[in-house]
């Protein structure tokens, strides 16, 4: 057998080995990658819902889908609303998909007082301060701005219960403000609802009043610090 013939036979043998090798590797069609669909929850009437004080709260409804499948029945609703008390209530809607991943959305329910007709929204300047915390003596907040925003009759947000102590006076920026909400009564009284700050200090109390004759707002705030401040436009 010539060298050329041996070379041809060797090439055929190699080709046969390759064909056999590939034919023995069956593709089972399996893949480690897969798609999971998180539950998408849609809130009817949006994520903010107004309820008049003294009325009855009824959930406006929701729908949920997982991919193309309707899974509304799998949604769990948590959170109570007292329609007889002004406030901002969180109602949470949650569901878990078939792969065990959870999803949730929250609706804010604002219970307002339709009898409150005065609107004290606006940006005020701090004109005087008092209280038991010397920090406000060392670091003055006089002249700082505080914004009050009406969300619904008798319900307000406040830009900073600390009157800009950290955000403005100490120069840390808006992320260090103590934001929050308060109720405003038809007798011009102010009552704190909730607050939020980077250190998670709880609200002990917030009381105050509005003077229609002068347009001034006075607040007595106890949220870690005790600050009595007067605000004027």
CSV table of N, CA and C in Angstrom, one decimal, residues 10-136:
chain,number,residue,atom,x,y,z
A,10,UNK,N,-6.7,7.0,6.3
A,10,UNK,CA,-6.6,7.7,7.6
A,10,UNK,C,-7.6,8.8,7.6
A,11,UNK,N,-7.8,9.6,6.5
A,11,UNK,CA,-8.7,10.7,6.5
A,11,UNK,C,-10.2,10.2,6.6
A,12,UNK,N,-10.5,9.1,5.9
A,12,UNK,CA,-11.8,8.5,6.0
A,12,UNK,C,-12.1,8.0,7.4
A,13,UNK,N,-11.1,7.4,8.0
A,13,UNK,CA,-11.3,7.0,9.4
A,13,UNK,C,-11.6,8.1,10.4
A,14,UNK,N,-10.9,9.2,10.2
A,14,UNK,CA,-11.1,10.4,11.0
A,14,UNK,C,-12.5,11.0,10.8
A,15,UNK,N,-12.9,11.0,9.5
A,15,UNK,CA,-14.2,11.5,9.2
A,15,UNK,C,-15.3,10.7,9.9
A,16,UNK,N,-15.1,9.4,9.8
A,16,UNK,CA,-16.1,8.5,10.4
A,16,UNK,C,-16.2,8.6,11.9
A,17,UNK,N,-15.0,8.9,12.6
A,17,UNK,CA,-15.0,9.1,14.0
A,17,UNK,C,-15.8,10.4,14.4
A,18,UNK,N,-15.6,11.4,13.6
A,18,UNK,CA,-16.2,12.7,13.8
A,18,UNK,C,-17.8,12.5,13.7
A,19,UNK,N,-18.2,11.8,12.7
A,19,UNK,CA,-19.6,11.6,12.5
A,19,UNK,C,-20.3,10.8,13.6
A,20,UNK,N,-19.6,9.7,14.0
A,20,UNK,CA,-20.1,8.9,15.1
A,20,UNK,C,-20.1,9.7,16.4
A,21,UNK,N,-19.1,10.5,16.6
A,21,UNK,CA,-19.0,11.3,17.8
A,21,UNK,C,-20.2,12.3,17.9
A,22,UNK,N,-20.5,13.0,16.8
A,22,UNK,CA,-21.6,14.0,16.8
A,22,UNK,C,-22.9,13.3,16.9
A,23,UNK,N,-23.1,12.1,16.3
A,23,UNK,CA,-24.4,11.5,16.3
A,23,UNK,C,-24.7,10.9,17.7
A,24,UNK,N,-23.7,10.7,18.5
A,24,UNK,CA,-23.9,10.2,19.9
A,24,UNK,C,-24.3,11.2,20.9
A,25,UNK,N,-24.1,12.5,20.5
A,25,UNK,CA,-24.4,13.6,21.4
A,25,UNK,C,-25.8,14.1,21.1
A,26,UNK,N,-26.9,13.6,21.8
A,26,UNK,CA,-28.2,14.0,21.5
A,26,UNK,C,-28.5,15.3,22.2
A,27,UNK,N,-29.1,16.3,21.5
A,27,UNK,CA,-29.5,17.6,22.2
A,27,UNK,C,-30.9,17.4,22.8
A,28,UNK,N,-30.9,17.6,24.1
A,28,UNK,CA,-32.2,17.3,24.8
A,28,UNK,C,-33.1,18.5,24.9
A,29,UNK,N,-32.7,19.6,24.3
A,29,UNK,CA,-33.6,20.7,24.2
A,29,UNK,C,-33.8,21.5,25.5
A,30,UNK,N,-33.0,21.1,26.5
A,30,UNK,CA,-33.1,21.8,27.8
A,30,UNK,C,-32.2,23.0,27.8
A,31,UNK,N,-32.6,24.1,28.6
A,31,UNK,CA,-31.8,25.3,28.7
A,31,UNK,C,-31.9,25.8,30.1
A,32,UNK,N,-30.7,26.2,30.6
A,32,UNK,CA,-30.7,26.7,32.0
A,32,UNK,C,-31.5,28.0,32.1
A,33,UNK,N,-31.6,28.8,31.0
A,33,UNK,CA,-32.2,30.1,31.1
A,33,UNK,C,-33.7,30.0,31.0
A,34,UNK,N,-34.5,30.8,31.7
A,34,UNK,CA,-35.9,30.8,31.6
A,34,UNK,C,-36.4,32.2,32.0
A,35,UNK,N,-37.6,32.5,31.6
A,35,UNK,CA,-38.2,33.8,31.9
A,35,UNK,C,-39.3,33.7,33.0
A,36,UNK,N,-39.1,34.5,34.0
A,36,UNK,CA,-40.1,34.6,35.1
A,36,UNK,C,-40.9,35.9,35.0
A,37,UNK,N,-42.2,35.8,35.1
A,37,UNK,CA,-43.0,37.0,35.0
A,37,UNK,C,-43.4,37.5,36.4
A,38,UNK,N,-43.0,38.7,36.8
A,38,UNK,CA,-43.5,39.2,38.1
A,38,UNK,C,-44.9,39.6,38.0
A,39,UNK,N,-45.6,39.5,39.1
A,39,UNK,CA,-47.0,39.9,39.1
A,39,UNK,C,-47.1,41.5,38.9
A,40,UNK,N,-47.9,41.9,37.9
A,40,UNK,CA,-48.1,43.3,37.7
A,40,UNK,C,-49.5,43.7,38.3
A,41,UNK,N,-49.5,44.6,39.2
A,41,UNK,CA,-50.7,45.0,39.9
A,41,UNK,C,-51.1,46.4,39.5
A,42,UNK,N,-52.3,46.6,39.0
A,42,UNK,CA,-52.8,47.9,38.5
A,42,UNK,C,-53.9,48.3,39.5
A,43,UNK,N,-53.7,49.5,40.0
A,43,UNK,CA,-54.7,50.1,41.0
A,43,UNK,C,-55.7,50.9,40.3
A,44,UNK,N,-57.0,50.5,40.3
A,44,UNK,CA,-58.0,51.4,39.8
A,44,UNK,C,-58.1,52.7,40.6
A,45,UNK,N,-58.3,53.8,39.9
A,45,UNK,CA,-58.4,55.1,40.5
A,45,UNK,C,-57.0,55.6,41.0
A,46,UNK,N,-55.9,54.9,40.6
A,46,UNK,CA,-54.6,55.4,40.9
A,46,UNK,C,-54.1,55.1,42.3
A,47,UNK,N,-52.8,55.6,42.5
A,47,UNK,CA,-52.2,55.2,43.8
A,47,UNK,C,-52.5,56.2,44.9
A,48,UNK,N,-53.3,57.3,44.7
A,48,UNK,CA,-53.8,58.2,45.7
A,48,UNK,C,-55.3,58.3,45.6
A,49,UNK,N,-56.0,58.1,46.7
A,49,UNK,CA,-57.4,58.0,46.7
A,49,UNK,C,-58.0,58.9,47.8
A,50,UNK,N,-58.9,59.8,47.5
A,50,UNK,CA,-59.5,60.7,48.5
A,50,UNK,C,-60.8,60.1,49.0
A,51,UNK,N,-60.9,60.3,50.4
A,51,UNK,CA,-62.1,59.8,51.1
A,51,UNK,C,-62.6,60.9,52.0
A,52,UNK,N,-63.8,61.4,51.9
A,52,UNK,CA,-64.3,62.4,52.8
A,52,UNK,C,-64.5,61.9,54.2
A,53,UNK,N,-64.1,62.7,55.2
A,53,UNK,CA,-64.2,62.2,56.6
A,53,UNK,C,-65.7,62.0,56.9
A,54,UNK,N,-66.0,60.9,57.6
A,54,UNK,CA,-67.4,60.6,57.9
A,54,UNK,C,-68.1,59.8,56.9
A,55,UNK,N,-67.5,59.5,55.8
A,55,UNK,CA,-68.1,58.7,54.8
A,55,UNK,C,-67.6,57.2,55.0
A,56,UNK,N,-67.9,56.4,54.0
A,56,UNK,CA,-67.5,55.0,54.1
A,56,UNK,C,-66.4,54.7,53.1
A,57,UNK,N,-65.3,54.1,53.5
A,57,UNK,CA,-64.2,53.8,52.6
A,57,UNK,C,-64.5,52.4,51.9
A,58,UNK,N,-64.5,52.4,50.6
A,58,UNK,CA,-64.6,51.2,49.8
A,58,UNK,C,-63.4,51.1,48.9
A,59,UNK,N,-62.7,50.0,48.9
A,59,UNK,CA,-61.5,49.9,48.0
A,59,UNK,C,-62.0,50.0,46.6
A,60,UNK,N,-61.4,51.0,45.8
A,60,UNK,CA,-61.8,51.2,44.4
A,60,UNK,C,-61.4,50.0,43.5
A,61,UNK,N,-60.6,49.1,43.9
A,61,UNK,CA,-60.4,47.9,43.1
A,61,UNK,C,-59.0,47.9,42.5
A,62,UNK,N,-58.7,46.7,41.9
A,62,UNK,CA,-57.4,46.5,41.4
A,62,UNK,C,-57.5,45.3,40.4
A,63,UNK,N,-56.5,45.1,39.6
A,63,UNK,CA,-56.3,43.9,38.8
A,63,UNK,C,-54.9,43.5,38.8
A,64,UNK,N,-54.6,42.2,38.5
A,64,UNK,CA,-53.2,41.7,38.6
A,64,UNK,C,-53.1,40.7,37.5
A,65,UNK,N,-51.9,40.7,36.8
A,65,UNK,CA,-51.6,39.8,35.8
A,65,UNK,C,-50.2,39.2,36.0
A,66,UNK,N,-50.0,38.0,35.6
A,66,UNK,CA,-48.6,37.4,35.6
A,66,UNK,C,-48.4,36.9,34.2
A,67,UNK,N,-47.6,37.7,33.4
A,67,UNK,CA,-47.5,37.5,32.0
A,67,UNK,C,-48.8,37.8,31.4
A,68,UNK,N,-49.5,36.8,30.8
A,68,UNK,CA,-50.8,37.1,30.2
A,68,UNK,C,-52.0,36.5,31.0
A,69,UNK,N,-51.6,35.9,32.2
A,69,UNK,CA,-52.6,35.2,33.0
A,69,UNK,C,-53.2,36.2,34.1
A,70,UNK,N,-54.5,36.2,34.2
A,70,UNK,CA,-55.1,37.0,35.2
A,70,UNK,C,-55.0,36.3,36.6
A,71,UNK,N,-54.3,37.0,37.5
A,71,UNK,CA,-54.1,36.5,38.9
A,71,UNK,C,-54.6,37.4,39.9
A,72,UNK,N,-55.6,38.2,39.6
A,72,UNK,CA,-56.2,39.1,40.6
A,72,UNK,C,-56.6,38.4,41.9
A,73,UNK,N,-57.1,37.2,41.8
A,73,UNK,CA,-57.5,36.5,43.0
A,73,UNK,C,-56.4,36.1,43.9
A,74,UNK,N,-55.1,36.2,43.5
A,74,UNK,CA,-54.0,35.9,44.3
A,74,UNK,C,-53.5,37.1,45.1
A,75,UNK,N,-54.0,38.3,44.9
A,75,UNK,CA,-53.5,39.5,45.5
A,75,UNK,C,-54.0,39.5,47.0
A,76,UNK,N,-53.1,39.9,47.9
A,76,UNK,CA,-53.4,40.0,49.3
A,76,UNK,C,-53.4,41.5,49.6
A,77,UNK,N,-54.4,42.0,50.3
A,77,UNK,CA,-54.6,43.4,50.6
A,77,UNK,C,-54.4,43.6,52.1
A,78,UNK,N,-53.5,44.6,52.5
A,78,UNK,CA,-53.3,44.8,53.9
A,78,UNK,C,-53.3,46.3,54.2
A,79,UNK,N,-53.7,46.7,55.4
A,79,UNK,CA,-53.8,48.1,55.7
A,79,UNK,C,-55.2,48.5,56.0
A,80,UNK,N,-55.4,49.3,57.1
A,80,UNK,CA,-56.7,49.7,57.5
A,80,UNK,C,-56.9,51.2,57.3
A,81,UNK,N,-58.1,51.6,57.0
A,81,UNK,CA,-58.5,53.0,56.8
A,81,UNK,C,-59.6,53.4,57.7
A,82,UNK,N,-59.4,54.4,58.5
A,82,UNK,CA,-60.4,54.9,59.4
A,82,UNK,C,-61.0,56.2,58.8
A,83,UNK,N,-62.2,56.0,58.1
A,83,UNK,CA,-62.8,57.1,57.4
A,83,UNK,C,-63.4,58.2,58.3
A,84,UNK,N,-63.3,57.9,59.6
A,84,UNK,CA,-63.8,58.9,60.6
A,84,UNK,C,-62.7,59.8,61.2
A,85,UNK,N,-61.5,59.5,60.7
A,85,UNK,CA,-60.4,60.3,61.3
A,85,UNK,C,-59.5,60.8,60.1
A,86,UNK,N,-59.3,62.1,60.1
A,86,UNK,CA,-58.4,62.6,59.1
A,86,UNK,C,-57.0,62.0,59.2
A,87,UNK,N,-56.5,61.7,58.0
A,87,UNK,CA,-55.1,61.1,58.0
A,87,UNK,C,-54.8,60.6,56.6
A,88,UNK,N,-53.5,60.0,56.6
A,88,UNK,CA,-53.0,59.4,55.3
A,88,UNK,C,-52.7,58.0,55.6
A,89,UNK,N,-53.5,57.1,55.0
A,89,UNK,CA,-53.4,55.7,55.3
A,89,UNK,C,-52.8,54.9,54.1
A,90,UNK,N,-51.9,54.0,54.4
A,90,UNK,CA,-51.3,53.2,53.3
A,90,UNK,C,-52.0,51.8,53.2
A,91,UNK,N,-52.4,51.5,52.0
A,91,UNK,CA,-53.0,50.2,51.7
A,91,UNK,C,-52.1,49.5,50.7
A,92,UNK,N,-51.6,48.3,51.1
A,92,UNK,CA,-50.6,47.6,50.3
A,92,UNK,C,-51.3,46.4,49.6
A,93,UNK,N,-50.9,46.2,48.3
A,93,UNK,CA,-51.4,45.1,47.5
A,93,UNK,C,-50.2,44.2,47.1
A,94,UNK,N,-50.2,43.0,47.5
A,94,UNK,CA,-49.0,42.1,47.2
A,94,UNK,C,-49.5,40.8,46.6
A,95,UNK,N,-48.5,40.2,45.9
A,95,UNK,CA,-48.8,38.8,45.3
A,95,UNK,C,-47.4,38.2,45.0
A,96,UNK,N,-47.4,36.9,45.0
A,96,UNK,CA,-46.2,36.1,44.7
A,96,UNK,C,-46.4,35.3,43.4
A,97,UNK,N,-45.5,35.3,42.5
A,97,UNK,CA,-45.6,34.6,41.2
A,97,UNK,C,-45.3,33.1,41.4
A,98,UNK,N,-45.5,32.3,40.4
A,98,UNK,CA,-45.3,30.8,40.5
A,98,UNK,C,-43.9,30.4,40.8
A,99,UNK,N,-42.9,31.3,40.6
A,99,UNK,CA,-41.5,31.0,40.9
A,99,UNK,C,-41.1,31.5,42.3
A,100,UNK,N,-42.1,32.1,43.0
A,100,UNK,CA,-41.8,32.5,44.4
A,100,UNK,C,-41.3,33.9,44.5
A,101,UNK,N,-41.4,34.7,43.5
A,101,UNK,CA,-41.0,36.1,43.6
A,101,UNK,C,-42.2,37.0,43.9
A,102,UNK,N,-42.0,37.9,44.8
A,102,UNK,CA,-43.1,38.8,45.3
A,102,UNK,C,-43.1,40.1,44.6
A,103,UNK,N,-44.2,40.7,44.6
A,103,UNK,CA,-44.4,42.1,44.0
A,103,UNK,C,-45.4,42.8,44.8
A,104,UNK,N,-45.3,44.1,45.0
A,104,UNK,CA,-46.3,44.8,45.8
A,104,UNK,C,-46.4,46.3,45.3
A,105,UNK,N,-47.5,46.9,45.5
A,105,UNK,CA,-47.7,48.3,45.3
A,105,UNK,C,-48.5,48.9,46.4
A,106,UNK,N,-48.4,50.2,46.7
A,106,UNK,CA,-49.1,50.8,47.8
A,106,UNK,C,-50.0,52.0,47.3
A,107,UNK,N,-51.2,52.0,47.9
A,107,UNK,CA,-52.0,53.2,47.6
A,107,UNK,C,-52.1,54.0,48.8
A,108,UNK,N,-52.0,55.3,48.7
A,108,UNK,CA,-52.2,56.3,49.8
A,108,UNK,C,-53.7,56.7,49.8
A,109,UNK,N,-54.4,56.5,50.9
A,109,UNK,CA,-55.8,56.9,51.0
A,109,UNK,C,-55.8,58.1,51.9
A,110,UNK,N,-56.3,59.2,51.4
A,110,UNK,CA,-56.3,60.5,52.1
A,110,UNK,C,-57.7,60.7,52.6
A,111,UNK,N,-57.9,60.7,53.9
A,111,UNK,CA,-59.2,61.0,54.6
A,111,UNK,C,-59.1,62.5,54.9
A,112,UNK,N,-59.9,63.3,54.2
A,112,UNK,CA,-59.9,64.7,54.4
A,112,UNK,C,-61.2,65.2,55.0
A,113,UNK,N,-61.2,66.5,55.4
A,113,UNK,CA,-62.4,67.1,55.9
A,113,UNK,C,-62.9,68.1,55.0
A,114,UNK,N,-64.1,67.8,54.3
A,114,UNK,CA,-64.6,68.8,53.3
A,114,UNK,C,-65.1,70.1,54.0
A,115,UNK,N,-65.2,70.1,55.3
A,115,UNK,CA,-65.7,71.4,55.9
A,115,UNK,C,-64.5,72.4,56.1
A,116,UNK,N,-63.3,71.9,55.9
A,116,UNK,CA,-62.2,72.9,56.0
A,116,UNK,C,-62.0,73.6,54.7
A,117,UNK,N,-62.2,74.9,54.7
A,117,UNK,CA,-62.2,75.8,53.5
A,117,UNK,C,-60.9,76.6,53.4
A,118,UNK,N,-60.2,76.8,54.5
A,118,UNK,CA,-59.0,77.6,54.5
A,118,UNK,C,-57.9,76.8,54.0
A,119,UNK,N,-57.1,77.5,53.1
A,119,UNK,CA,-55.9,76.9,52.5
A,119,UNK,C,-54.7,77.7,53.0
A,120,UNK,N,-53.8,77.0,53.7
A,120,UNK,CA,-52.6,77.7,54.2
A,120,UNK,C,-51.3,77.3,53.4
A,121,UNK,N,-51.5,76.8,52.2
A,121,UNK,CA,-50.4,76.4,51.4
A,121,UNK,C,-49.5,77.6,51.1
A,122,UNK,N,-48.2,77.3,51.0
A,122,UNK,CA,-47.3,78.4,50.6
A,122,UNK,C,-45.9,78.1,51.2
A,123,UNK,N,-45.0,79.0,50.8
A,123,UNK,CA,-43.6,78.9,51.3
A,123,UNK,C,-43.5,80.0,52.4
A,124,UNK,N,-43.1,79.6,53.6
A,124,UNK,CA,-43.0,80.6,54.7
A,124,UNK,C,-41.5,80.7,55.1
A,125,UNK,N,-41.2,81.8,55.8
A,125,UNK,CA,-39.9,82.0,56.4
A,125,UNK,C,-40.0,81.8,57.9
A,126,UNK,N,-39.0,81.2,58.5
A,126,UNK,CA,-39.0,81.0,60.0
A,126,UNK,C,-38.6,82.4,60.6
A,127,UNK,N,-39.5,82.9,61.4
A,127,UNK,CA,-39.3,84.3,62.0
A,127,UNK,C,-38.9,84.2,63.4
A,128,UNK,N,-39.2,83.1,64.1
A,128,UNK,CA,-38.7,83.0,65.5
A,128,UNK,C,-38.7,81.5,65.9
A,129,UNK,N,-37.9,81.2,66.9
A,129,UNK,CA,-37.8,79.8,67.4
A,129,UNK,C,-37.7,79.8,68.9
A,130,UNK,N,-38.1,78.7,69.4
A,130,UNK,CA,-38.0,78.5,70.9
A,130,UNK,C,-38.0,77.0,71.1
A,131,UNK,N,-38.0,76.5,72.3
A,131,UNK,CA,-37.9,75.1,72.5
A,131,UNK,C,-36.8,74.7,73.5
A,132,UNK,N,-36.7,73.4,73.8
A,132,UNK,CA,-35.8,73.0,74.8
A,132,UNK,C,-34.5,72.5,74.3
A,133,UNK,N,-34.3,72.5,73.0
A,133,UNK,CA,-33.0,72.0,72.4
A,133,UNK,C,-32.0,73.2,72.1
A,134,UNK,N,-30.9,73.1,72.7
A,134,UNK,CA,-29.9,74.2,72.5
A,134,UNK,C,-29.3,74.2,71.1
A,135,UNK,N,-29.5,73.1,70.3
A,135,UNK,CA,-28.9,73.0,69.0
A,135,UNK,C,-29.5,74.1,68.1
A,136,UNK,N,-30.7,74.6,68.4
A,136,UNK,CA,-31.3,75.6,67.6
A,136,UNK,C,-30.7,77.0,68.0
